[in-house]
Short mmCIF file of C-alpha atoms in Angstrom, two decimals:
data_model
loop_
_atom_site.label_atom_id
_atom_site.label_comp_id
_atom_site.label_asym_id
_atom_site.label_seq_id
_atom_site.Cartn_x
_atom_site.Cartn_y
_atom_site.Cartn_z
CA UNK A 18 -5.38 -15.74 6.42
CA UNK A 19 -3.36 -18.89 7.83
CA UNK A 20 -0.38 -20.48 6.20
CA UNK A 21 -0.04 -23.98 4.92
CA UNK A 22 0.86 -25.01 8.48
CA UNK A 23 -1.76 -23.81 10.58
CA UNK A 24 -4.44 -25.70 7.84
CA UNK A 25 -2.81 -28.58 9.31
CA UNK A 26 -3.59 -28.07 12.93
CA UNK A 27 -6.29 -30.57 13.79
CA UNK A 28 -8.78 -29.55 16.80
CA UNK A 29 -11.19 -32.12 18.71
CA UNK A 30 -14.51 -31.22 20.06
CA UNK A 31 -14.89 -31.76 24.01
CA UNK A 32 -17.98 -31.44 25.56
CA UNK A 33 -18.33 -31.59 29.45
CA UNK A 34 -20.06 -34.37 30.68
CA UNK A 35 -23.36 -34.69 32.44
CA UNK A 36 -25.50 -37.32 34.00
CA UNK A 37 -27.20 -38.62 31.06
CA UNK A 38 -25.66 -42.03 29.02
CA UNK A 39 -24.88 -42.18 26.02
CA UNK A 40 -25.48 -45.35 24.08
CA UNK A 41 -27.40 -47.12 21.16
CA UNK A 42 -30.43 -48.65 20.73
CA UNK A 43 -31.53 -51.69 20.05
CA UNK A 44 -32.64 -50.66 16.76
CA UNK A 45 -29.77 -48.83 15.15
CA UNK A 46 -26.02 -49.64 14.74
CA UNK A 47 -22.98 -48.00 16.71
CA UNK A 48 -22.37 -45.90 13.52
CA UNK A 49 -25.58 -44.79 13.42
CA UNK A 50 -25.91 -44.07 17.83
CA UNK A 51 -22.57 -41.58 16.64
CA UNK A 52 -24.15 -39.85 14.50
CA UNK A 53 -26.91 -39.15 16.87
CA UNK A 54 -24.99 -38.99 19.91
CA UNK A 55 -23.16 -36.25 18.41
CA UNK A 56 -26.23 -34.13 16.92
CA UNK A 57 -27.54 -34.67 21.08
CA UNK A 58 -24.95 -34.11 22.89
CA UNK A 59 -22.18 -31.59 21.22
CA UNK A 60 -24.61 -30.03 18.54
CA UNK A 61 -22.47 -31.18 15.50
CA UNK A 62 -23.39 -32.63 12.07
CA UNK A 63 -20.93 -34.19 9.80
CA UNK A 64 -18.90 -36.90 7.65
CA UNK A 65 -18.47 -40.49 9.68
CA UNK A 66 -14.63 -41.61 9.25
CA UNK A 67 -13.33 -44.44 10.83
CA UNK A 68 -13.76 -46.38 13.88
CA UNK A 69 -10.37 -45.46 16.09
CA UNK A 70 -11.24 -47.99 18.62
CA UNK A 71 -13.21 -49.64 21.59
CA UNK A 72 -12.00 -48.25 25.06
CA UNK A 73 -12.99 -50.20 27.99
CA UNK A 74 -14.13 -48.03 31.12
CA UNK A 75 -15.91 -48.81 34.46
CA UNK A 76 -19.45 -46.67 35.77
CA UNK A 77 -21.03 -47.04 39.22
CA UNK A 78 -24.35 -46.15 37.05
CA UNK A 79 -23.90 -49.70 34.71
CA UNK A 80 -23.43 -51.61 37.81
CA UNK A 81 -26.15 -54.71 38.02
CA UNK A 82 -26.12 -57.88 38.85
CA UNK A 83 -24.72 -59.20 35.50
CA UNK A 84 -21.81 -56.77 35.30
CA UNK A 85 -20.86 -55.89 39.39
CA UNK A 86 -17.65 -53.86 38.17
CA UNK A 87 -20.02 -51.79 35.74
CA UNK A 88 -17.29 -52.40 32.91
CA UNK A 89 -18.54 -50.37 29.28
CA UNK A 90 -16.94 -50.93 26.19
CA UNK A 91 -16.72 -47.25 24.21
CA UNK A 92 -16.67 -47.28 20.72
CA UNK A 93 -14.57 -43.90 19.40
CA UNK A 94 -15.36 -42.72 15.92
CA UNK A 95 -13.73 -39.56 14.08
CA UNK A 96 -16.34 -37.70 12.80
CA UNK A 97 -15.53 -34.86 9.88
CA UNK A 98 -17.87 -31.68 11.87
CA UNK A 99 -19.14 -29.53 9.15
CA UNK A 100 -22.00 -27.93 11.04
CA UNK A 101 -22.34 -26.96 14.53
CA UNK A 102 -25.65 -26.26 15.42
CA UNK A 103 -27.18 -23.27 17.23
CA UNK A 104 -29.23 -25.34 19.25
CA UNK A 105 -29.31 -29.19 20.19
CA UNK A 106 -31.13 -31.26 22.63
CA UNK A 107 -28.08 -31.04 25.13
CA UNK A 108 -27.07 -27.75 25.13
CA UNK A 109 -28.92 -26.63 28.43
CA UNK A 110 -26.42 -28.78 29.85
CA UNK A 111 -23.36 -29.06 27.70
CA UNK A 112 -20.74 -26.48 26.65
CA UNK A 113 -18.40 -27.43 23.49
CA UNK A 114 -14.92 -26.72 23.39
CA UNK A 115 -12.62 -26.51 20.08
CA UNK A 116 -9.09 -27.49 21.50
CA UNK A 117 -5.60 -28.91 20.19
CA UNK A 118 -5.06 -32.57 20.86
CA UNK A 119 -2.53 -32.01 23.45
CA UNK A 120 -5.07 -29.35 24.88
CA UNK A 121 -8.58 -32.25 24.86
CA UNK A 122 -5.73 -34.48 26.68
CA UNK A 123 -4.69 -32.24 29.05
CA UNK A 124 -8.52 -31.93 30.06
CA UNK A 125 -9.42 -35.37 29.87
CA UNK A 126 -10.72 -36.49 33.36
CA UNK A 127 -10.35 -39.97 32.65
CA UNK A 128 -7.15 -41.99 31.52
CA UNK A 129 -9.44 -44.28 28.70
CA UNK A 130 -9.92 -40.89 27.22
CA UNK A 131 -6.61 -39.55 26.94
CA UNK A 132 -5.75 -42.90 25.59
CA UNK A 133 -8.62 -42.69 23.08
CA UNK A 134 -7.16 -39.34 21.65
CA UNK A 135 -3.12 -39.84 21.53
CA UNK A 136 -3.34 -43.85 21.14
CA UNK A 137 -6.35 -43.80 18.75
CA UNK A 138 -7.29 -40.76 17.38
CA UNK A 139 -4.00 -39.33 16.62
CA UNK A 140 -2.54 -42.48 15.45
CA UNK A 141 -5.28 -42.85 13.45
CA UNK A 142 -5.03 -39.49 11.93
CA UNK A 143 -1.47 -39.56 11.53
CA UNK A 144 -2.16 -42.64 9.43
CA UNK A 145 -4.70 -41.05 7.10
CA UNK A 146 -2.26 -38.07 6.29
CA UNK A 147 0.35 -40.18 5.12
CA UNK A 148 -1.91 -41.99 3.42
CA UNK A 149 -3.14 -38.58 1.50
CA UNK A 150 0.27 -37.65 1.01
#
């Protein structure tokens, strides 16, 4: 059994990455691409809480004509896993990772990310704590 303390400790999901792009469609909104995006890719169902942000990025693969630099806007949602699925359309190429925050930043190969998770999603959940309390 854990004490009061360890209940507290909250753990992110990291998933490696792999050539496919994520994304929404034309026909659903960003909330609803999250959702999906995380059944496809990580293999997780579960409660959508807040938006924690937009993080701006650059890809070689969303380079055109209309955006040379390949700048993406990111939007970063907490989502409230309370199923992880056996199998998922990703999974063949995907492995899921429970860590600590400090742990997902320490493995975050990209500074927008680590930025995502102390600026956004811990604020954010540091927010919604004292907000419970």
């Amino acid at each position: 059994m854990g004490d009061a303390d360890s209940e507290k400790i909250v753990e992110v999901l990291m998933i490696n990455s792999s050539s496919g792009r994520g994304g929404w469609e034309n026909d659903e909104t960003v909330q609803e691409a999250a959702v999906r995006e995380a059944i496809e890719e990580a293999g997780v169902r579960g409660d959508l809480m807040d938006l924690v942000g937009y993080y701006h990025f650059k890809s070689k693969t969303h380079q055109d004509e209309l955006n040379p630099e390949g700048v993406c806007r990111a939007a970063m949602f907490a989502l409230f896993v309370k199923e992880e699925l056996e199998s998922w359309p990703e999974q063949s190429t995907r492995n899921r990772t429970w860590l600590t925050i400090e742990e997902a930043t320490g493995r975050c190969r990209h500074a927008w990310m680590s930025e995502a998770l102390v600026e956004g999603f811990a604020k954010w959940h540091a927010e919604k704590m004292i907000g419970a309390g």
